[in-house]
GROMACS .gro file of C-alpha atoms in nm:
model
  422
    1MET     CA    1   9.820   4.295  -5.907
    2GLN     CA    2   9.906   4.063  -6.209
    3ARG     CA    3  10.062   3.723  -6.127
    4ARG     CA    4  10.214   3.452  -6.322
    5ARG     CA    5   9.977   3.145  -6.361
    6ARG     CA    6  10.103   2.883  -6.088
    7THR     CA    7  10.127   2.524  -6.217
    8GLY     CA    8  10.137   2.186  -5.949
    9THR     CA    9  10.058   2.204  -5.595
   10ILE     CA   10  10.166   2.538  -5.492
   11ALA     CA   11  10.323   2.552  -5.177
   12VAL     CA   12  10.573   2.674  -4.899
   13ALA     CA   13  10.509   2.714  -4.517
   14SER     CA   14  10.721   2.544  -4.271
   15ALA     CA   15  10.662   2.293  -3.978
   16LEU     CA   16  10.857   2.534  -3.782
   17GLY     CA   17  10.637   2.825  -3.891
   18MET     CA   18  10.336   2.668  -3.763
   19THR     CA   19  10.420   2.596  -3.403
   20ALA     CA   20  10.267   2.919  -3.318
   21VAL     CA   21   9.924   2.790  -3.490
   22LEU     CA   22   9.922   2.412  -3.470
   23GLY     CA   23  10.224   2.298  -3.234
   24GLY     CA   24  10.482   2.237  -3.536
   25CYS     CA   25  10.237   2.009  -3.787
   26GLY     CA   26  10.316   2.246  -4.079
   27LEU     CA   27   9.952   2.287  -4.156
   28THR     CA   28   9.706   2.636  -4.172
   29GLY     CA   29   9.541   2.632  -3.822
   30SER     CA   30   9.169   2.647  -3.731
   31SER     CA   31   9.144   3.012  -3.751
   32GLY     CA   32   9.305   3.004  -4.107
   33GLU     CA   33   9.634   3.183  -4.025
   34VAL     CA   34   9.951   3.079  -4.193
   35THR     CA   35  10.276   3.158  -4.042
   36LEU     CA   36  10.546   3.189  -4.280
   37LYS     CA   37  10.946   3.052  -4.152
   38LEU     CA   38  11.212   3.324  -4.287
   39VAL     CA   39  11.567   3.233  -4.191
   40ALA     CA   40  11.787   3.523  -4.304
   41ALA     CA   41  12.141   3.617  -4.260
   42ASP     CA   42  12.241   3.926  -4.082
   43TYR     CA   43  12.414   4.200  -4.252
   44GLY     CA   44  12.457   4.403  -3.943
   45ASN     CA   45  12.782   4.478  -3.777
   46SER     CA   46  12.619   4.531  -3.426
   47THR     CA   47  12.302   4.482  -3.239
   48GLN     CA   48  12.207   4.856  -3.327
   49ASN     CA   49  12.172   4.757  -3.714
   50SER     CA   50  12.094   4.385  -3.710
   51SER     CA   51  11.902   4.253  -3.976
   52GLN     CA   52  11.671   4.103  -3.706
   53LYS     CA   53  11.560   4.441  -3.629
   54TYR     CA   54  11.515   4.513  -4.027
   55TRP     CA   55  11.303   4.163  -4.080
   56ASP     CA   56  11.087   4.213  -3.799
   57LYS     CA   57  10.993   4.583  -3.883
   58LEU     CA   58  10.895   4.460  -4.243
   59ALA     CA   59  10.705   4.161  -4.125
   60ARG     CA   60  10.504   4.383  -3.880
   61LYS     CA   61  10.427   4.619  -4.180
   62TYR     CA   62  10.297   4.332  -4.402
   63GLU     CA   63  10.115   4.171  -4.133
   64SER     CA   64   9.929   4.492  -4.061
   65LYS     CA   65   9.794   4.458  -4.411
   66HIS     CA   66   9.739   4.117  -4.455
   67GLU     CA   67   9.545   3.929  -4.180
   68GLY     CA   68   9.560   3.589  -4.123
   69VAL     CA   69   9.952   3.576  -4.237
   70LYS     CA   70  10.240   3.573  -3.995
   71ILE     CA   71  10.596   3.625  -4.069
   72ASP     CA   72  10.829   3.423  -3.854
   73VAL     CA   73  11.187   3.563  -3.923
   74ASP     CA   74  11.531   3.386  -3.753
   75VAL     CA   75  11.831   3.588  -3.846
   76TYR     CA   76  12.190   3.436  -3.823
   77SER     CA   77  12.571   3.528  -3.881
   78TRP     CA   78  12.692   3.448  -4.212
   79ASN     CA   79  12.931   3.212  -4.033
   80ASP     CA   80  12.599   3.021  -3.933
   81VAL     CA   81  12.305   3.063  -4.159
   82ASP     CA   82  12.374   2.812  -4.484
   83ASN     CA   83  12.500   2.509  -4.260
   84LYS     CA   84  12.165   2.608  -4.051
   85VAL     CA   85  11.936   2.583  -4.339
   86ARG     CA   86  12.099   2.287  -4.482
   87LYS     CA   87  12.064   2.102  -4.144
   88MET     CA   88  11.713   2.207  -4.117
   89VAL     CA   89  11.673   2.080  -4.511
   90ASP     CA   90  11.843   1.776  -4.426
   91ALA     CA   91  11.598   1.708  -4.122
   92GLY     CA   92  11.302   1.727  -4.371
   93ASP     CA   93  11.216   2.047  -4.215
   94PRO     CA   94  11.309   2.350  -4.418
   95PRO     CA   95  11.180   2.715  -4.363
   96ASP     CA   96  10.951   2.852  -4.642
   97MET     CA   97  11.201   3.105  -4.725
   98ALA     CA   98  11.585   3.122  -4.674
   99GLN     CA   99  11.780   3.416  -4.763
  100ILE     CA  100  12.125   3.256  -4.810
  101GLY     CA  101  12.436   3.264  -4.994
  102ALA     CA  102  12.351   2.978  -5.270
  103TYR     CA  103  12.033   2.822  -5.385
  104SER     CA  104  12.134   2.618  -5.687
  105ASP     CA  105  12.188   2.258  -5.504
  106TYR     CA  106  11.820   2.278  -5.342
  107ALA     CA  107  11.701   2.362  -5.712
  108ALA     CA  108  11.820   2.060  -5.855
  109LYS     CA  109  11.696   1.835  -5.594
  110GLY     CA  110  11.338   1.987  -5.692
  111LEU     CA  111  11.308   2.144  -5.337
  112LEU     CA  112  11.236   2.495  -5.434
  113TYR     CA  113  10.924   2.703  -5.624
  114SER     CA  114  11.083   2.891  -5.952
  115ALA     CA  115  11.029   3.240  -5.969
  116ASP     CA  116  10.746   3.186  -6.227
  117ASP     CA  117  10.546   2.964  -5.952
  118LEU     CA  118  10.592   3.291  -5.700
  119LEU     CA  119  10.641   3.621  -5.822
  120SER     CA  120  10.408   3.847  -6.011
  121ILE     CA  121  10.536   3.965  -6.367
  122PRO     CA  122  10.604   4.299  -6.269
  123THR     CA  123  10.838   4.204  -5.978
  124GLN     CA  124  11.027   3.940  -6.156
  125ALA     CA  125  11.073   4.161  -6.453
  126ASP     CA  126  11.234   4.408  -6.234
  127PHE     CA  127  11.537   4.217  -6.132
  128VAL     CA  128  11.840   4.337  -6.297
  129SER     CA  129  11.882   4.134  -6.580
  130GLN     CA  130  12.222   4.018  -6.511
  131LEU     CA  131  12.139   3.929  -6.137
  132ALA     CA  132  11.818   3.740  -6.290
  133ARG     CA  133  12.025   3.502  -6.496
  134ALA     CA  134  12.260   3.413  -6.242
  135GLY     CA  135  11.983   3.276  -6.025
  136GLU     CA  136  11.919   3.026  -6.337
  137VAL     CA  137  11.936   2.652  -6.314
  138ARG     CA  138  11.887   2.462  -6.663
  139GLY     CA  139  11.732   2.789  -6.806
  140VAL     CA  140  11.467   2.830  -6.489
  141GLN     CA  141  11.502   3.109  -6.209
  142TYR     CA  142  11.507   2.936  -5.886
  143GLY     CA  143  11.711   3.201  -5.705
  144LEU     CA  144  11.597   3.552  -5.631
  145PRO     CA  145  11.870   3.781  -5.607
  146PHE     CA  146  11.851   3.979  -5.255
  147ALA     CA  147  12.135   4.186  -5.203
  148ALA     CA  148  12.436   4.270  -5.464
  149SER     CA  149  12.761   4.408  -5.423
  150THR     CA  150  13.107   4.446  -5.622
  151ARG     CA  151  13.437   4.479  -5.477
  152VAL     CA  152  13.719   4.726  -5.490
  153LEU     CA  153  14.055   4.800  -5.310
  154PHE     CA  154  14.011   5.029  -4.992
  155TYR     CA  155  14.316   5.163  -4.875
  156ASN     CA  156  14.358   5.406  -4.577
  157LYS     CA  157  14.448   5.758  -4.677
  158SER     CA  158  14.611   5.901  -4.389
  159LEU     CA  159  14.827   5.601  -4.337
  160PHE     CA  160  14.948   5.623  -4.709
  161SER     CA  161  14.998   5.988  -4.671
  162ARG     CA  162  15.230   5.957  -4.389
  163ALA     CA  163  15.396   5.704  -4.575
  164GLY     CA  164  15.414   5.910  -4.909
  165LEU     CA  165  15.239   5.650  -5.066
  166ASP     CA  166  15.032   5.652  -5.399
  167ALA     CA  167  14.716   5.363  -5.434
  168PRO     CA  168  14.859   5.070  -5.576
  169LYS     CA  169  14.757   4.945  -5.964
  170THR     CA  170  14.970   4.616  -5.944
  171TRP     CA  171  15.063   4.319  -5.721
  172ASN     CA  172  15.409   4.446  -5.716
  173GLU     CA  173  15.307   4.786  -5.645
  174LEU     CA  174  15.059   4.656  -5.327
  175ALA     CA  175  15.318   4.447  -5.184
  176ALA     CA  176  15.579   4.716  -5.177
  177ASP     CA  177  15.299   4.977  -5.022
  178ALA     CA  178  15.270   4.723  -4.760
  179GLY     CA  179  15.651   4.672  -4.650
  180THR     CA  180  15.625   5.063  -4.662
  181LEU     CA  181  15.358   5.062  -4.388
  182LYS     CA  182  15.484   4.793  -4.204
  183ALA     CA  183  15.830   4.968  -4.175
  184ALA     CA  184  15.599   5.320  -4.083
  185GLY     CA  185  15.453   5.093  -3.790
  186VAL     CA  186  15.127   5.022  -3.960
  187LYS     CA  187  14.969   4.742  -3.743
  188PHE     CA  188  14.826   4.534  -4.069
  189PRO     CA  189  14.939   4.664  -4.404
  190TYR     CA  190  14.714   4.438  -4.552
  191ALA     CA  191  14.377   4.240  -4.455
  192LEU     CA  192  14.340   3.890  -4.611
  193PRO     CA  193  14.004   3.730  -4.489
  194LEU     CA  194  14.020   3.372  -4.615
  195GLY     CA  195  13.833   3.257  -4.298
  196PRO     CA  196  13.523   3.088  -4.315
  197GLU     CA  197  13.270   3.363  -4.351
  198GLU     CA  198  13.370   3.490  -4.703
  199ALA     CA  199  13.671   3.316  -4.842
  200GLN     CA  200  13.515   3.212  -5.163
  201ALA     CA  201  13.449   3.613  -5.233
  202GLU     CA  202  13.813   3.698  -5.117
  203THR     CA  203  13.945   3.473  -5.331
  204MET     CA  204  13.754   3.501  -5.642
  205GLN     CA  205  13.872   3.891  -5.640
  206TRP     CA  206  14.252   3.760  -5.617
  207LEU     CA  207  14.202   3.492  -5.894
  208LEU     CA  208  14.023   3.735  -6.127
  209SER     CA  209  14.301   3.991  -6.071
  210GLY     CA  210  14.553   3.676  -6.181
  211GLY     CA  211  14.389   3.617  -6.527
  212GLY     CA  212  14.206   3.298  -6.368
  213GLY     CA  213  13.846   3.226  -6.166
  214TYR     CA  214  13.662   2.939  -6.069
  215THR     CA  215  13.585   2.813  -6.420
  216ALA     CA  216  13.690   2.755  -6.757
  217ALA     CA  217  13.514   2.900  -7.082
  218GLY     CA  218  13.316   2.586  -7.092
  219GLY     CA  219  13.171   2.615  -6.726
  220SER     CA  220  13.391   2.335  -6.608
  221TYR     CA  221  13.596   2.387  -6.232
  222ALA     CA  222  13.940   2.500  -6.312
  223ILE     CA  223  14.027   2.581  -5.944
  224ASP     CA  224  14.419   2.483  -5.981
  225SER     CA  225  14.453   2.650  -6.323
  226GLN     CA  226  14.818   2.756  -6.327
  227GLN     CA  227  14.705   3.114  -6.320
  228ASN     CA  228  14.546   3.034  -5.998
  229VAL     CA  229  14.826   2.851  -5.860
  230ASP     CA  230  15.037   3.150  -5.947
  231THR     CA  231  14.784   3.384  -5.774
  232PHE     CA  232  14.805   3.206  -5.432
  233THR     CA  233  15.187   3.123  -5.485
  234TRP     CA  234  15.245   3.527  -5.468
  235LEU     CA  235  15.004   3.582  -5.195
  236LYS     CA  236  15.189   3.315  -4.991
  237ASN     CA  237  15.537   3.403  -5.082
  238ASP     CA  238  15.496   3.810  -5.119
  239LEU     CA  239  15.201   3.905  -4.871
  240VAL     CA  240  15.181   3.664  -4.606
  241GLY     CA  241  15.499   3.511  -4.604
  242LYS     CA  242  15.668   3.858  -4.555
  243GLY     CA  243  15.422   3.922  -4.243
  244LEU     CA  244  15.248   4.170  -4.410
  245THR     CA  245  14.888   4.075  -4.326
  246GLY     CA  246  14.671   4.042  -4.059
  247PRO     CA  247  14.505   4.091  -3.791
  248VAL     CA  248  14.496   3.732  -3.771
  249ALA     CA  249  14.628   3.443  -3.997
  250PRO     CA  250  14.430   3.468  -4.323
  251GLY     CA  251  14.280   3.119  -4.263
  252LYS     CA  252  14.127   3.249  -3.941
  253LEU     CA  253  14.052   3.592  -4.053
  254ASN     CA  254  13.681   3.641  -4.107
  255ARG     CA  255  13.551   3.945  -4.336
  256ALA     CA  256  13.368   4.128  -4.020
  257THR     CA  257  13.669   4.090  -3.813
  258ALA     CA  258  13.920   4.261  -4.150
  259PHE     CA  259  13.662   4.530  -4.182
  260ALA     CA  260  13.662   4.617  -3.830
  261ALA     CA  261  14.029   4.644  -3.793
  262PHE     CA  262  14.005   4.875  -4.076
  263ALA     CA  263  13.761   5.100  -3.929
  264ALA     CA  264  13.975   5.118  -3.643
  265GLY     CA  265  14.263   5.262  -3.808
  266ASP     CA  266  14.475   4.943  -3.787
  267VAL     CA  267  14.465   4.804  -4.176
  268GLY     CA  268  14.631   4.971  -4.449
  269MET     CA  269  14.414   4.820  -4.751
  270LEU     CA  270  14.180   4.521  -4.813
  271ASN     CA  271  13.934   4.437  -5.076
  272GLY     CA  272  13.552   4.587  -4.948
  273HIS     CA  273  13.234   4.619  -5.062
  274PRO     CA  274  12.993   4.925  -5.009
  275SER     CA  275  12.910   4.868  -4.649
  276LEU     CA  276  13.298   4.948  -4.556
  277MET     CA  277  13.213   5.287  -4.665
  278LYS     CA  278  13.005   5.369  -4.359
  279MET     CA  279  13.163   5.155  -4.136
  280ALA     CA  280  13.507   5.342  -4.202
  281ALA     CA  281  13.299   5.702  -4.232
  282GLU     CA  282  13.137   5.622  -3.870
  283LYS     CA  283  13.485   5.565  -3.723
  284GLY     CA  284  13.655   5.870  -3.862
  285VAL     CA  285  13.886   5.659  -4.102
  286LYS     CA  286  13.966   5.851  -4.444
  287TYR     CA  287  13.969   5.608  -4.709
  288GLY     CA  288  14.039   5.594  -5.106
  289MET     CA  289  13.905   5.328  -5.341
  290VAL     CA  290  14.029   5.195  -5.640
  291PRO     CA  291  14.046   4.918  -5.874
  292MET     CA  292  14.147   4.603  -5.765
  293PRO     CA  293  14.554   4.567  -5.860
  294GLY     CA  294  14.632   4.287  -6.079
  295ALA     CA  295  14.961   4.120  -6.192
  296ASP     CA  296  15.037   4.349  -6.454
  297GLY     CA  297  14.802   4.653  -6.396
  298PRO     CA  298  14.436   4.709  -6.269
  299SER     CA  299  14.239   4.407  -6.252
  300GLU     CA  300  14.008   4.467  -6.577
  301VAL     CA  301  13.704   4.236  -6.413
  302SER     CA  302  13.564   4.297  -6.113
  303MET     CA  303  13.395   4.040  -5.890
  304GLY     CA  304  13.029   4.065  -5.829
  305VAL     CA  305  12.803   3.892  -5.554
  306ALA     CA  306  12.478   3.835  -5.514
  307ASP     CA  307  12.281   3.676  -5.232
  308TRP     CA  308  11.979   3.492  -5.278
  309MET     CA  309  11.623   3.447  -5.140
  310ALA     CA  310  11.484   3.057  -5.220
  311ALA     CA  311  11.121   2.918  -5.134
  312PHE     CA  312  11.122   2.553  -5.022
  313ARG     CA  313  10.820   2.351  -5.172
  314LYS     CA  314  10.794   2.153  -4.859
  315ASN     CA  315  10.471   2.251  -4.715
  316GLY     CA  316  10.229   2.473  -4.901
  317HIS     CA  317  10.094   2.837  -4.882
  318ALA     CA  318  10.304   2.978  -5.223
  319ASP     CA  319  10.058   3.217  -5.230
  320GLN     CA  320  10.116   3.368  -4.914
  321ILE     CA  321  10.475   3.334  -4.986
  322GLY     CA  322  10.450   3.507  -5.338
  323ASP     CA  323  10.269   3.782  -5.233
  324PHE     CA  324  10.485   3.819  -4.912
  325LEU     CA  325  10.821   3.839  -5.160
  326ASP     CA  326  10.629   4.078  -5.429
  327PHE     CA  327  10.614   4.305  -5.094
  328VAL     CA  328  10.983   4.244  -5.011
  329TYR     CA  329  11.071   4.352  -5.345
  330ASP     CA  330  10.873   4.687  -5.345
  331LYS     CA  331  11.094   4.962  -5.459
  332LYS     CA  332  11.061   5.155  -5.137
  333ASN     CA  333  11.188   4.840  -4.938
  334VAL     CA  334  11.477   4.750  -5.142
  335LEU     CA  335  11.599   5.091  -5.133
  336ASP     CA  336  11.546   5.096  -4.731
  337PHE     CA  337  11.757   4.747  -4.739
  338SER     CA  338  12.024   4.855  -4.958
  339ARG     CA  339  12.048   5.201  -4.802
  340GLU     CA  340  12.056   5.041  -4.447
  341TYR     CA  341  12.325   4.809  -4.524
  342ASP     CA  342  12.508   5.000  -4.804
  343LEU     CA  343  12.468   4.749  -5.066
  344LEU     CA  344  12.356   4.754  -5.410
  345PRO     CA  345  11.976   4.696  -5.515
  346VAL     CA  346  11.873   4.397  -5.713
  347THR     CA  347  11.598   4.568  -5.892
  348THR     CA  348  11.612   4.839  -6.191
  349SER     CA  349  11.365   5.056  -6.059
  350ALA     CA  350  11.597   5.071  -5.732
  351SER     CA  351  11.898   5.082  -5.910
  352GLN     CA  352  11.796   5.393  -6.117
  353VAL     CA  353  11.651   5.580  -5.802
  354MET     CA  354  11.998   5.530  -5.657
  355SER     CA  355  12.206   5.603  -5.950
  356GLY     CA  356  12.034   5.984  -5.969
  357ALA     CA  357  12.013   6.029  -5.604
  358LYS     CA  358  12.268   6.267  -5.404
  359GLN     CA  359  12.245   6.048  -5.101
  360ASP     CA  360  12.367   5.757  -5.269
  361ALA     CA  361  12.686   5.911  -5.476
  362ALA     CA  362  12.895   5.736  -5.281
  363LEU     CA  363  12.790   5.384  -5.426
  364LYS     CA  364  12.762   5.496  -5.786
  365PRO     CA  365  13.112   5.355  -5.903
  366PHE     CA  366  12.988   4.990  -5.730
  367LEU     CA  367  12.648   5.038  -5.942
  368ASP     CA  368  12.850   5.090  -6.254
  369GLU     CA  369  13.072   4.804  -6.204
  370LEU     CA  370  12.805   4.594  -6.164
  371PRO     CA  371  12.695   4.550  -6.522
  372VAL     CA  372  13.018   4.424  -6.648
  373SER     CA  373  13.132   4.219  -6.327
  374GLU     CA  374  13.126   3.822  -6.310
  375LEU     CA  375  12.969   3.637  -6.058
  376PRO     CA  376  13.077   3.336  -5.890
  377PRO     CA  377  12.893   2.990  -6.075
  378VAL     CA  378  12.615   3.002  -5.833
  379GLY     CA  379  12.378   2.864  -6.107
  380GLN     CA  380  12.584   2.513  -6.101
  381THR     CA  381  12.409   2.299  -5.854
  382SER     CA  382  12.740   2.187  -5.734
  383TRP     CA  383  12.839   2.558  -5.651
  384GLY     CA  384  12.727   2.542  -5.252
  385GLN     CA  385  12.920   2.229  -5.210
  386VAL     CA  386  13.205   2.395  -5.379
  387SER     CA  387  13.166   2.701  -5.189
  388ALA     CA  388  13.159   2.552  -4.836
  389ASP     CA  389  13.480   2.349  -4.960
  390ILE     CA  390  13.681   2.669  -5.028
  391LYS     CA  391  13.552   2.870  -4.694
  392GLN     CA  392  13.712   2.555  -4.500
  393ARG     CA  393  14.041   2.489  -4.736
  394ILE     CA  394  14.159   2.754  -4.896
  395GLY     CA  395  14.325   2.940  -4.570
  396ARG     CA  396  14.577   2.652  -4.605
  397ALA     CA  397  14.694   2.756  -4.923
  398VAL     CA  398  14.891   3.054  -4.776
  399ALA     CA  399  14.961   2.894  -4.473
  400PRO     CA  400  15.340   2.854  -4.372
  401GLY     CA  401  15.477   2.495  -4.493
  402SER     CA  402  15.177   2.455  -4.688
  403SER     CA  403  15.188   2.395  -5.080
  404PRO     CA  404  14.932   2.636  -5.274
  405THR     CA  405  14.907   2.364  -5.548
  406SER     CA  406  14.858   2.072  -5.346
  407VAL     CA  407  14.542   2.277  -5.168
  408LEU     CA  408  14.404   2.394  -5.509
  409ASN     CA  409  14.447   2.016  -5.649
  410GLN     CA  410  14.246   1.931  -5.337
  411LEU     CA  411  13.944   2.194  -5.410
  412GLN     CA  412  13.965   2.088  -5.738
  413ALA     CA  413  13.950   1.733  -5.699
  414THR     CA  414  13.637   1.842  -5.480
  415ALA     CA  415  13.442   2.055  -5.739
  416SER     CA  416  13.494   1.779  -6.025
  417SER     CA  417  13.334   1.499  -5.833
  418ALA     CA  418  13.033   1.761  -5.748
  419GLN     CA  419  13.005   1.852  -6.098
  420LEU     CA  420  13.015   1.528  -6.212
  421ALA     CA  421  12.751   1.424  -5.967
  422GLU     CA  422  12.520   1.716  -6.100
   0.00000   0.00000   0.00000
């Protein structure tokens, strides 16, 4: 296989990964065996479809054809995985590879290998171009897209039909529908997950629908823009303040819990990505999907999300890492992962297969939206810190007695300081 020329010290194998060989020294053992440590996020919603099972199967398949290389994988929930990797990095003991939510701050510190350092030319060229560009820091790709999705509004068709409702197209229609659902006895008319699991995504979807976003045209953060303040003021007053959300307060509600409540038939509406389709169908919930409502009509911009694979320079063995990642991004493996978790593939070859396959027809609306979607500012080295701050604070913007303006001002101050430090 054709591979790009690598320069400098080619590396990446973790001290943790070497425990099976030399008791934690971070070097290749006397037998010549290399153990690569991978920390990954869990996309499953039960022990039956945990991503640990996916990675263990993939690792064993790779090992069976690559004598002398072992892949040691630890999978953590999205609540924990980014913090887990950060603590490992801060302790000077990063994993060889991390499949996480943000990469750019590590790249800015010189801790990561670029795509050029690791991947073969065919693998690198196969990434969906928009996602590859989003993986760049100062024009160099360090973030390897691993999974992608877009967001649409899901609604429970049965609950809407009983209440005599059509899917909303505007915020006011959404709030009115939620009020009607509540009067009809629906437990939770709208689920607004602003808890620490993925609040940055729910937030961005709402900001875009209000004509705002995380950044201004020049790339500087604009979290406290008037459009964003107006959006969260509306959410606080017209949705949360009227008791139309649940199952718990938005700041305590995580995506997984919101999805589970929708699949149980208890939620009327929520923003969702493709994996919710399977969850709802398995529970017998009839659902519809429409573009996210906006202030004056359907939102013209959908939100795209990508999760990332990053490779750390710390301990060596980049040849082995690059070879393993070429295997990870093989078309069949990308398709298997995407289909297992109802996510969008990050490679052109897999996307083309899914676009034309009957078994993937339900995903086509999401695939069609991806090229025109807007991603968070993941290429900014401050994004990891800013995203973490949003996850922790944004729920307060809609809490009783709070001021959306004050919360967004605080987030903006942190973001501006982080951006200046880049």
